[in-house]
Coordinates of C-alpha atoms in Angstrom, one line a residue:
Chain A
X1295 CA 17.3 -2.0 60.6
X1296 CA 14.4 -2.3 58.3
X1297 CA 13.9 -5.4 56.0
X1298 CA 13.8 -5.5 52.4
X1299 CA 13.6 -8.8 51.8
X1300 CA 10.9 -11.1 53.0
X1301 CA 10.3 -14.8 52.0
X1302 CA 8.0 -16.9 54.1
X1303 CA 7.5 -20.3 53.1
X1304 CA 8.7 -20.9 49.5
X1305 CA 7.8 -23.5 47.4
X1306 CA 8.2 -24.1 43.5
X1307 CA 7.4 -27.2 41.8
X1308 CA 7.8 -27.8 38.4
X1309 CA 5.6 -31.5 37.8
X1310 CA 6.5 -33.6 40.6
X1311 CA 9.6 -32.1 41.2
X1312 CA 10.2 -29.6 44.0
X1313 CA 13.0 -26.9 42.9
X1314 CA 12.6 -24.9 46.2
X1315 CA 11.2 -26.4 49.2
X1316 CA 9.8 -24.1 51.8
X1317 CA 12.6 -21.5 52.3
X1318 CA 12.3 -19.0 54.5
X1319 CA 13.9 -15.8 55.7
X1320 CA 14.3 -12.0 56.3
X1321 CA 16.9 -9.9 54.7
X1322 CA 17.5 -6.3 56.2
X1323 CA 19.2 -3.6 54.6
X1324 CA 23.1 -3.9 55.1
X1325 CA 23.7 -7.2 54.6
X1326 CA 25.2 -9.3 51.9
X1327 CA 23.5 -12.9 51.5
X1328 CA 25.9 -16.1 49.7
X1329 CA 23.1 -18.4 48.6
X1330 CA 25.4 -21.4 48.3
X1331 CA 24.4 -25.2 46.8
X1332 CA 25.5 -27.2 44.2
X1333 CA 24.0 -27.1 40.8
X1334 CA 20.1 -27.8 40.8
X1335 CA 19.8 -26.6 44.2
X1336 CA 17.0 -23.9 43.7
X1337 CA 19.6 -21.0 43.7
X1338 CA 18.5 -19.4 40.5
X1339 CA 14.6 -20.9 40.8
X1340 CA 14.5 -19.1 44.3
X1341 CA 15.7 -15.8 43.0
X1342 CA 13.7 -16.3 39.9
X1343 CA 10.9 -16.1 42.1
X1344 CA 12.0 -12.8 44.3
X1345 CA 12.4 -10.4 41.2
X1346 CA 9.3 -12.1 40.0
X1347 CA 10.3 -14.2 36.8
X1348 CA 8.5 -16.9 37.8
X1349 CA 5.7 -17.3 39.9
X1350 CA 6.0 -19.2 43.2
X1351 CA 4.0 -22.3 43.7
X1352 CA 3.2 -21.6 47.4
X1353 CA 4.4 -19.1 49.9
X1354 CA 4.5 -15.5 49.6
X1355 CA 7.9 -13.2 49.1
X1356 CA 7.9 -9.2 49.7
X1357 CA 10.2 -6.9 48.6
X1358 CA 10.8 -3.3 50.3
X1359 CA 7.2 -4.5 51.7
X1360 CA 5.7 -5.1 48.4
X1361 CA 4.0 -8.4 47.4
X1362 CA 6.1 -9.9 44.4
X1363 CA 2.9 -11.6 43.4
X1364 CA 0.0 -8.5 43.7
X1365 CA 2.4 -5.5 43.0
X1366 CA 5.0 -7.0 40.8
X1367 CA 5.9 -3.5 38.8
X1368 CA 6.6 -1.5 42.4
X1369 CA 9.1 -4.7 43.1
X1370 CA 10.8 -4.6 40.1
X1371 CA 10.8 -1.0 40.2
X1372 CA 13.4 -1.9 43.7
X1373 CA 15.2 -4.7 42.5
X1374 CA 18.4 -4.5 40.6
X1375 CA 19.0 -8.3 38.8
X1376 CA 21.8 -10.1 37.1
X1377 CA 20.1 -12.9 35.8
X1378 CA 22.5 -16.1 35.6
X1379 CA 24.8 -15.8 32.2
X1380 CA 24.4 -12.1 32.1
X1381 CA 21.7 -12.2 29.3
X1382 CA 22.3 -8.7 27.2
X1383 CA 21.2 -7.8 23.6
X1384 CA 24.1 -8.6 21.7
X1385 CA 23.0 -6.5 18.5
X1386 CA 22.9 -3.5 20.8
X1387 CA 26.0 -0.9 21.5
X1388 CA 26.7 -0.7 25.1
X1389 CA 25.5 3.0 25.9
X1390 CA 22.2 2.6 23.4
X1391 CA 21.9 -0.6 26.0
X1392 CA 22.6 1.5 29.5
X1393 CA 20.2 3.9 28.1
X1394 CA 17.5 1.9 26.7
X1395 CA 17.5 0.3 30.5
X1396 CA 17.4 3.5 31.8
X1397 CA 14.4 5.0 29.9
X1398 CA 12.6 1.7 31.0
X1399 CA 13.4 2.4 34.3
X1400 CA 12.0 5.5 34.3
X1401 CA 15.1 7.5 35.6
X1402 CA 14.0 11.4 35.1
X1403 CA 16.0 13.1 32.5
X1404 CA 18.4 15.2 34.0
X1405 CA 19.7 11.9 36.3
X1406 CA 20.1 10.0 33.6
X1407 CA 23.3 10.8 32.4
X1408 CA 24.7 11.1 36.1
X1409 CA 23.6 7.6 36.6
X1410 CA 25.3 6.3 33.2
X1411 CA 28.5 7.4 34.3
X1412 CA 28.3 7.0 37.2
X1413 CA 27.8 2.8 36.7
X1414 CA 30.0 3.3 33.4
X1415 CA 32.9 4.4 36.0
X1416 CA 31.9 1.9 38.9
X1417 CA 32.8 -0.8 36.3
X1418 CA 35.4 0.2 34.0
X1419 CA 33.5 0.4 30.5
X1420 CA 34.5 3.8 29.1
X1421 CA 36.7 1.8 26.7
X1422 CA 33.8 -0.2 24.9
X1423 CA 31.2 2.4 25.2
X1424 CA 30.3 2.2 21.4
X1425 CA 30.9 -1.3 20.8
X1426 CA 28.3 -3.9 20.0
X1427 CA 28.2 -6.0 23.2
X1428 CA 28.2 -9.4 21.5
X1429 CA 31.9 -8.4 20.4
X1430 CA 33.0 -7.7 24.0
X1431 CA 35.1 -10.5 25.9
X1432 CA 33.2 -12.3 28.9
X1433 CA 34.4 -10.0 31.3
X1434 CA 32.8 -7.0 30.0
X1435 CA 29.4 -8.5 29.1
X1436 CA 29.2 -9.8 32.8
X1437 CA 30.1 -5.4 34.0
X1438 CA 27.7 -4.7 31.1
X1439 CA 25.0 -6.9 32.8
X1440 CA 26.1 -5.3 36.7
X1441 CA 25.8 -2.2 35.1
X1442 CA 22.6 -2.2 33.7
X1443 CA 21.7 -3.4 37.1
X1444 CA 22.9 -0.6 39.1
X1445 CA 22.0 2.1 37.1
X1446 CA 18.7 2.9 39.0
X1447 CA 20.5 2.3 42.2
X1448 CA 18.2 -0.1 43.7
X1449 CA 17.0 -1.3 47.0
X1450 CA 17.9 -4.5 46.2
X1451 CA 20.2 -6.1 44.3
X1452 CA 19.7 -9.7 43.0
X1453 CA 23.0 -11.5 41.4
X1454 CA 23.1 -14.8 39.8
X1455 CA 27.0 -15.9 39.8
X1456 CA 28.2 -11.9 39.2
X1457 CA 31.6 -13.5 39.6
X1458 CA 31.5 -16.1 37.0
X1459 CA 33.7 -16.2 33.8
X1460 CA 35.6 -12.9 35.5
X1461 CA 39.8 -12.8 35.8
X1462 CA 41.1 -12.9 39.3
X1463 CA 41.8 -9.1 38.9
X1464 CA 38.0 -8.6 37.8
X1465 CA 36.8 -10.6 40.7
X1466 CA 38.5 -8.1 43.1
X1467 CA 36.7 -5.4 41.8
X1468 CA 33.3 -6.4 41.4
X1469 CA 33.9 -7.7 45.0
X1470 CA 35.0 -4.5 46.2
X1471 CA 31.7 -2.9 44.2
X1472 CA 29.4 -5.2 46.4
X1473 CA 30.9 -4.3 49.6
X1474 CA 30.8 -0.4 49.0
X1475 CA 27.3 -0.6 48.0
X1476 CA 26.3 -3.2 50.9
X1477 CA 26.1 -0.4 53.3
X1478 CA 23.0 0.9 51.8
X1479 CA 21.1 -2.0 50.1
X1480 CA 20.1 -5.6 50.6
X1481 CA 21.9 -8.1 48.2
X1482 CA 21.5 -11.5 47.3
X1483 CA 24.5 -13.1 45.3
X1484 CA 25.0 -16.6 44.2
X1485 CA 27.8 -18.1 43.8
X1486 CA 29.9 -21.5 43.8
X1487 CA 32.8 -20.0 44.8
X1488 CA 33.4 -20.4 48.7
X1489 CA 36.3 -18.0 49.5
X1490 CA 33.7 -15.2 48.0
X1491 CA 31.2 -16.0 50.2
X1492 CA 34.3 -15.2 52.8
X1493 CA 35.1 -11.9 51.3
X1494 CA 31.8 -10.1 50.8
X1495 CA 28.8 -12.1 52.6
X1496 CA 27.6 -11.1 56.1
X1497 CA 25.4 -14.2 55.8
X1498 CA 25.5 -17.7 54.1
X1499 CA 23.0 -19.6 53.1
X1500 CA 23.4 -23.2 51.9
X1501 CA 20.5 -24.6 50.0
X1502 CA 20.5 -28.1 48.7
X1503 CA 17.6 -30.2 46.9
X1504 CA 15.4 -27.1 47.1
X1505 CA 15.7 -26.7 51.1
X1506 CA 17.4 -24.1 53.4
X1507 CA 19.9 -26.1 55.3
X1508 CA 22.2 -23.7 57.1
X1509 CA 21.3 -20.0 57.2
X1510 CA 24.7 -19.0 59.9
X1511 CA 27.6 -15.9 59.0
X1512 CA 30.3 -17.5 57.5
X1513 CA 32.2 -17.2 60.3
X1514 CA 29.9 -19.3 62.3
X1515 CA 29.6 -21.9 59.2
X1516 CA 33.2 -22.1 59.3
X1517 CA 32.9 -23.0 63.3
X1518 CA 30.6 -25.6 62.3
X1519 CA 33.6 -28.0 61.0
X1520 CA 36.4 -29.6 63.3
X1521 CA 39.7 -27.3 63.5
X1522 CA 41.5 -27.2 60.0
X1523 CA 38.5 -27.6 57.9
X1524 CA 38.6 -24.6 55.1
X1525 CA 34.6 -23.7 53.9
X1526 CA 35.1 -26.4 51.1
X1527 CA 35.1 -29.1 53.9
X1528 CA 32.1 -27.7 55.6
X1529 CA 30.1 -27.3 52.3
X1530 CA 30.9 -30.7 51.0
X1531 CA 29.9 -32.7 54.7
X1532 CA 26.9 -30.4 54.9
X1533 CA 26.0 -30.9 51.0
X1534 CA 26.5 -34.6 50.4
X1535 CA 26.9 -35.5 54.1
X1536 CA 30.5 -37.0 53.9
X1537 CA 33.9 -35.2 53.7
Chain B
X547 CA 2.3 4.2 27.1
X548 CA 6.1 6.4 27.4
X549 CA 7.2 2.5 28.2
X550 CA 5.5 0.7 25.1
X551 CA 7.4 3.9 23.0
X552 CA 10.9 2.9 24.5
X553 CA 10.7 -0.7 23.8
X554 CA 9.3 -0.1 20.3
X555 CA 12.4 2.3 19.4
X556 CA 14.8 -0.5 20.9
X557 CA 12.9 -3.3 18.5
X558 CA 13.6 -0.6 15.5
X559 CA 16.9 0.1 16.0
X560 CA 17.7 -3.7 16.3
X561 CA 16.6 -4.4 13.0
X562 CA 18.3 -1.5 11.3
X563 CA 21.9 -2.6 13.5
X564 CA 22.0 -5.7 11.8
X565 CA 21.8 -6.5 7.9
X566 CA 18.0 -8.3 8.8
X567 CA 16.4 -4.8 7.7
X568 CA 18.1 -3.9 4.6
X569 CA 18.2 -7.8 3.6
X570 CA 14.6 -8.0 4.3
X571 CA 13.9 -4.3 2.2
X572 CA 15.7 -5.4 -1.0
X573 CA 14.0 -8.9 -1.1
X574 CA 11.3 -7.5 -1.0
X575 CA 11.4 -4.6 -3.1
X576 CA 12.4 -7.0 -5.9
X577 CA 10.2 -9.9 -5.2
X578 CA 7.3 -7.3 -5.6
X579 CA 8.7 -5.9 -8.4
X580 CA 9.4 -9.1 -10.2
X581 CA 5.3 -9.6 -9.0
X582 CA 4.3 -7.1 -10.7
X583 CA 5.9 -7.0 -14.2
X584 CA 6.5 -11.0 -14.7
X585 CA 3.4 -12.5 -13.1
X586 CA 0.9 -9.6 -12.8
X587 CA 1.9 -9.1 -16.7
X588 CA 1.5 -4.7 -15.3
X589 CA 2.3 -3.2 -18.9
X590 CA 0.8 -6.6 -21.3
X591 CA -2.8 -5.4 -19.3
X592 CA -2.4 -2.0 -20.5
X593 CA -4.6 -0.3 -17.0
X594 CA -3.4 2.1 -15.0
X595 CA -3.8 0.6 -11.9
X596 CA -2.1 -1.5 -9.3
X597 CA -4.1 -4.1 -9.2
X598 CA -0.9 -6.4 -10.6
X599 CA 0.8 -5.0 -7.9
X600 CA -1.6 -5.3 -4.8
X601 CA -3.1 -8.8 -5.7
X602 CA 0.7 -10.6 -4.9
X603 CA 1.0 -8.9 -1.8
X604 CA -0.9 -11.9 0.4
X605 CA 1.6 -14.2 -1.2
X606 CA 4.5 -12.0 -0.7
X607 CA 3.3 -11.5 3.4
X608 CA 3.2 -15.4 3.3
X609 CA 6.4 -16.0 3.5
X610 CA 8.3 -12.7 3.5
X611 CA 6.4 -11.8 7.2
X612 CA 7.1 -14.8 9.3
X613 CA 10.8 -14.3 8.4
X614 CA 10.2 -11.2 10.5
X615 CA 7.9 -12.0 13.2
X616 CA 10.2 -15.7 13.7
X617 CA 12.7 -14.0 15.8
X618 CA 10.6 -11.4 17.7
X619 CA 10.0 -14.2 21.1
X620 CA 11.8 -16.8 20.2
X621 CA 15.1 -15.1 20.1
X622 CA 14.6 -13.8 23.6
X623 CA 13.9 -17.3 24.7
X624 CA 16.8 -18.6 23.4
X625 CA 19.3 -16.1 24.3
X626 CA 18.2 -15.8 28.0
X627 CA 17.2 -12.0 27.3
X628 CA 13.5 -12.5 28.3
X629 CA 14.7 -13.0 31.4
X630 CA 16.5 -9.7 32.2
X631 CA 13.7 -8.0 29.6
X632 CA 10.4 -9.7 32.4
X633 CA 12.4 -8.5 35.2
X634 CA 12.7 -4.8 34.2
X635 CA 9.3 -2.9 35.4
X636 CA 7.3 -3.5 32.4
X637 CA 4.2 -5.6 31.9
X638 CA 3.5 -8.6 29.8
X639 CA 1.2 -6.5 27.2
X640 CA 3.4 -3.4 27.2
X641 CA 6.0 -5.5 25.6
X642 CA 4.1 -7.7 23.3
X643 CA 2.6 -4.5 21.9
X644 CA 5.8 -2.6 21.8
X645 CA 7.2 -5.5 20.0
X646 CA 4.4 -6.1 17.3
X647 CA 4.6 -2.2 16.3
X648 CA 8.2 -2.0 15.9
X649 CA 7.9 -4.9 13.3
X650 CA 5.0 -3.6 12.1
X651 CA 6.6 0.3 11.5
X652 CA 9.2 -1.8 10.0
X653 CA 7.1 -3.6 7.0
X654 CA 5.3 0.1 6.7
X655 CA 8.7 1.6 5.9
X656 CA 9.2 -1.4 3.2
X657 CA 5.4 -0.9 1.9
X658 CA 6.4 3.2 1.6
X659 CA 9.7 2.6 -0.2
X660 CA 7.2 0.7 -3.0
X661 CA 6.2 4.3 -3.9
X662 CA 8.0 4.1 -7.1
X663 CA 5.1 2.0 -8.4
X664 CA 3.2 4.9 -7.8
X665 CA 5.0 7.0 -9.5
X666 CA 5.5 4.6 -12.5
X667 CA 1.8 4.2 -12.8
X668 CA 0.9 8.3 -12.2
X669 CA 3.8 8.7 -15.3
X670 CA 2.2 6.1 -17.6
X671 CA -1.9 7.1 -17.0
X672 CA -4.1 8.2 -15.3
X673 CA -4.9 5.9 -12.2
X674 CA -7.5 6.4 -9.0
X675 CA -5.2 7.4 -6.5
X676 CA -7.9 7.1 -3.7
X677 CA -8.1 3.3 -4.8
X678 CA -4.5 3.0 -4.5
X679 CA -4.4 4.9 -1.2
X680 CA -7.2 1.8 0.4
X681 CA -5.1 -0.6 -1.1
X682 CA -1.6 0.5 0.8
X683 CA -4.1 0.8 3.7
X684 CA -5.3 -2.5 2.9
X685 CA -1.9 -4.1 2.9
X686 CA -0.9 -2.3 6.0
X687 CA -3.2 -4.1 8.0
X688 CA -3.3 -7.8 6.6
X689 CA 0.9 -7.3 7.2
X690 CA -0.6 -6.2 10.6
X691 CA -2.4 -9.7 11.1
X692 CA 0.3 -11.4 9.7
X693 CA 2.5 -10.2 11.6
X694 CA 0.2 -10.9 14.8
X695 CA -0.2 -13.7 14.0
X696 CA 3.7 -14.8 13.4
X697 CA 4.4 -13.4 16.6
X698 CA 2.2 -15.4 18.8
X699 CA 3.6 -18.8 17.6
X700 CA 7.2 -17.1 17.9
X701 CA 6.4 -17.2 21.8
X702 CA 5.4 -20.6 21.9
X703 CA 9.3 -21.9 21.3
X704 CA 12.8 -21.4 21.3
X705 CA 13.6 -22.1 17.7
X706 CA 13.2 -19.8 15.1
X707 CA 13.1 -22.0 12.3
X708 CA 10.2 -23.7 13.9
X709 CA 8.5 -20.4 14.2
X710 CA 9.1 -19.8 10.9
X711 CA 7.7 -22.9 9.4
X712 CA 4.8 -23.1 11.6
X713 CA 3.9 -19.2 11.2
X714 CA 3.7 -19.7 6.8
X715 CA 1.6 -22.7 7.4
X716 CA -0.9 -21.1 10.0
X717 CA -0.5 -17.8 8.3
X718 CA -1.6 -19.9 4.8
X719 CA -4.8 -21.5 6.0
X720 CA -5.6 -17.8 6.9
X721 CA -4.9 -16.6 3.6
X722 CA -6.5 -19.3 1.5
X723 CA -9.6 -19.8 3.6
X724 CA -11.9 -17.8 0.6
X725 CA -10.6 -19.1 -2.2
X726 CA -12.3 -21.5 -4.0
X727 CA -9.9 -24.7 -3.7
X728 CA -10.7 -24.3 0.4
X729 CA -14.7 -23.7 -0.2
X730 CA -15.3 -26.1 -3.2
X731 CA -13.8 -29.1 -0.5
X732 CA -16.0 -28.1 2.2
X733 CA -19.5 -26.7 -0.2
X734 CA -20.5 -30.1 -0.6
X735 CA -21.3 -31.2 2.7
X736 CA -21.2 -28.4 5.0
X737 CA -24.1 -25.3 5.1
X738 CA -24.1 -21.7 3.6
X739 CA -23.6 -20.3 6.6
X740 CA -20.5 -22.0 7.7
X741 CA -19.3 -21.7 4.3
X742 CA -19.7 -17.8 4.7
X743 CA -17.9 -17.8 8.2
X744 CA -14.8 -20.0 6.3
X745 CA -14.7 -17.4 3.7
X746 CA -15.1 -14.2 6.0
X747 CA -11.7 -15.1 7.8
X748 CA -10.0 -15.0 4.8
X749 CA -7.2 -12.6 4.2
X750 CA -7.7 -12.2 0.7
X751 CA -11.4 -11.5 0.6
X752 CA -11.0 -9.2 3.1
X753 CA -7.7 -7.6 1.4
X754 CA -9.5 -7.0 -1.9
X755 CA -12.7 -5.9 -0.9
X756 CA -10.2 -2.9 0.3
X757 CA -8.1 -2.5 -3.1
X758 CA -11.5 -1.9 -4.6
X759 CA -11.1 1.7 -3.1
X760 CA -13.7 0.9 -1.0
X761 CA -13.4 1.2 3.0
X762 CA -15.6 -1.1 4.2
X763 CA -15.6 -0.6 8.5
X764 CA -16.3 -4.8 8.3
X765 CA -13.0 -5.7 7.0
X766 CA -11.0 -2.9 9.0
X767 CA -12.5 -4.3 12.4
X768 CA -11.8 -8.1 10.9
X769 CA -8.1 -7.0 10.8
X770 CA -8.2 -5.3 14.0
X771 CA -9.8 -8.0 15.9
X772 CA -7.5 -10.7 14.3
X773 CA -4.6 -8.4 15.4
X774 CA -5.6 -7.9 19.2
X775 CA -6.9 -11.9 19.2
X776 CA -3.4 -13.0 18.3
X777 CA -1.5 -10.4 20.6
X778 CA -3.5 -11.6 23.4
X779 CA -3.0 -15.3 22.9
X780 CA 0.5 -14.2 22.7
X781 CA 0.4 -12.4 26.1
X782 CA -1.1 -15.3 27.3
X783 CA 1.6 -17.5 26.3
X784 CA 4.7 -15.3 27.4
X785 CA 3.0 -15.5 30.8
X786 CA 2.3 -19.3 31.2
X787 CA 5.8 -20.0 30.2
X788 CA 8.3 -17.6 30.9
X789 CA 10.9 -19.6 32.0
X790 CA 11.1 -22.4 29.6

């Protein structure tokens, strides 16, 4: 299996504060990482720092072999990010958008319209092609934003909360996405929601105050609690250490 | 280069999707207009020239061009969208530059649609139209280091109203900097050749010497150098403090 995702030693501080506190780990191709943690963990600082938003304070991160810090076009070139809210250009039309990110992306010409479609059927937005995205409901900006990340299908795929502000319905699909195109990528999602970490992670990580705490298969994390404890149980002893 | 291109033609379609452009066109249109025939007194002087015309246009960029160049960082920062727009595989540079030419293409498309001026003053005499033709070239570039200018303090914060403010009053000390209300304050005490460097980084000076019909290389390379000074402290800042 070959890696794609390389972190070694991890650090951000912003003043005195650590956001991320030496994190570590190797991500191969294939598998589906739940970064899990409460709020202010160093979810979105950590990933952030692999698609190369922010530089890292100490420690190094390569992606598809590339360092994010002395080749960060070739890594963002790879990487396929939905930063946390789904920021889009609301003044924009949702096919001048998809294409606009694709001429930036350098897709050749004649793939450019397979590609379109292609993420325009993946998730469901033949119905708002031509409408200004600030008009479109929650839902659709957050396929908008998946969209736009998918369109260069990428290595990697970075997603901050993809879920969030989705119907139940919604959910199920953009679960469903991830897991058909886990075979063939490396992907990083975030997420508060535990039963999601269930349904489409191979791995879970739970970070809290900036530190890797339990890097297991959910399965396994699941093991960790006595018998009837759902992943709710486990994530609440392991993140504030009581039940 | 293809990638500057692409995030220029986004910047220019944005303006002309929302009213911003054609509010920003007919304001200005009028303002110069009313410029011209109130203030510059164009038919009471009885010269066929633009002179009445061309000498607002500092005082029109004043406050007209940081109403343009407010948004152009700021309103990334505060929608989130520099976020997704410094994770695509662009560099820092490609997209200030791509930025600054879109809103600068877009005050050369309001500086063309003042070509009725021309007109006017080709019907009533008998004007130098290489004199005008420095001048338009003139005013392209000092709305060029304006616009610079406006869009390295947009980076600096979130708010656009602060950019705004903060851009006229920066953008003012540039423009006033030769005129004798700035020089008579500092002639008393300071030497000739400080008093020469003040007045050299004036925009006006440097703006009429070209609507003189002359192009002098000085005051092309003193708008050029503003322009890439002020883009670079912008790149600067975009990459200190993404984030925030």
């Amino acid at each position: 299996m070959s890696v794609l995702i390389e972190v070694n030693q991890l650090t951000k501080s912003f003043g005195p504060f650590k956001a991320v506190d030496d994190i570590t780990f190797k991500l191969n191709r294939g598998e589906v990482l739940g970064f899990l943690g409460p709020n202010g963990a160093g979810k979105t600082t950590t990933m952030r720092m692999i698609t190369g938003f922010l530089p890292a304070t100490s420690g190094s991160i390569k992606v598809c072999g590339n360092s994010v810090h002395k080749e960060p076009i070739a890594v963002k070139e790879k990487i396929g990010y939905v930063p946390e809210g789904a920021p889009l250009y609301g003044e924009m039309t949702v096919i001048s958008f998809l294409k606009f990110i694709s001429s930036i992306r350098k897709i050749k010409k004649e793939y450019i319209e397979k590609s379109i479609n292609n993420a325009i059927d993946k998730l469901g937005l033949e119905k708002v092609l031509y409408q200004q995205i600030e008009t479109l409901s929650k839902g659709y900006k957050r396929r908008v934003g998946l969209a736009q990340a998918i369109l260069h299908d990428p290595d990697v795929l970075i997603l901050d909360e993809p879920t969030d502000g989705l119907d139940p319905n919604q959910k199920h699909e953009v679960r469903k996405l991830i897991t058909e195109m886990s075979k063939s990528k490396a992907i990083i999602i975030s997420t508060h929601i535990l039963e999601e970490v269930d349904a489409v992670c191979s791995r879970a990580m739970i970070i809290a105050n900036g530190k890797l705490i339990v890097d297991k298969t959910p399965q396994a994390l699941l093991d960790t609690g006595t018998n009837n404890e759902t992943l709710d149980d486990v994530f609440r002893t392991l993140t504030i250490g009581k039940k | 280069m293809g990638t500057i291109i692409n995030i220029t033609k986004r910047e220019l379609n944005g303006y002309f999707s929302t009213p911003v452009a054609y509010v920003f066109i007919v304001i200005f249109l009028l303002m110069a207009g009313l410029f011209t025939f109130y203030m510059g007194a164009f038919y009471e002087r009885g010269q066929a020239d633009l002179s009445a015309f061309f000498d607002w246009h500092p005082w029109l960029y004043l406050f007209l061009i940081p109403a343009i160049s407010m948004r152009l960082w700021a309103e990334e920062r505060r929608n989130g969208t520099i976020e997704l727009l410094m994770t695509l595989p662009v560099s820092v540079g490609q997209t200030v530059i791509g930025k600054f030419l879109a809103a600068w293409i877009f005050t050369g498309i309001a500086l063309i649609l003042t070509f009725p001026m021309w007109i006017t003053v080709n019907y009533l005499g008998d004007p130098d139209n290489g004199v005008i033709l420095t001048s338009y070239l003139g005013s392209l570039l000092m709305a060029g280091g304006y616009l610079s200018i406006g869009s390295c303090i947009s980076s600096l914060t979130k708010n656009q109203v602060i950019a705004f403010v903060v851009s006229i009053a920066v953008c003012f000390l540039f423009t006033v900097s030769g005129l004798p209300i700035v020089l008579n304050f500092f002639s008393s005490w300071t030497p000739q050749a400080l008093l020469d460097t003040i007045a050299s980084f004036s925009f006006v000076s440097n703006f009429t010497d070209l609507t003189r019909g002359v192009i002098d290389i000085r005051n092309i390379i003193y708008f050029l150098s503003l322009i890439i000074g002020a883009l670079s402290l912008n790149i600067l800042s975009i990459n200190s403090r993404k984030g925030i």
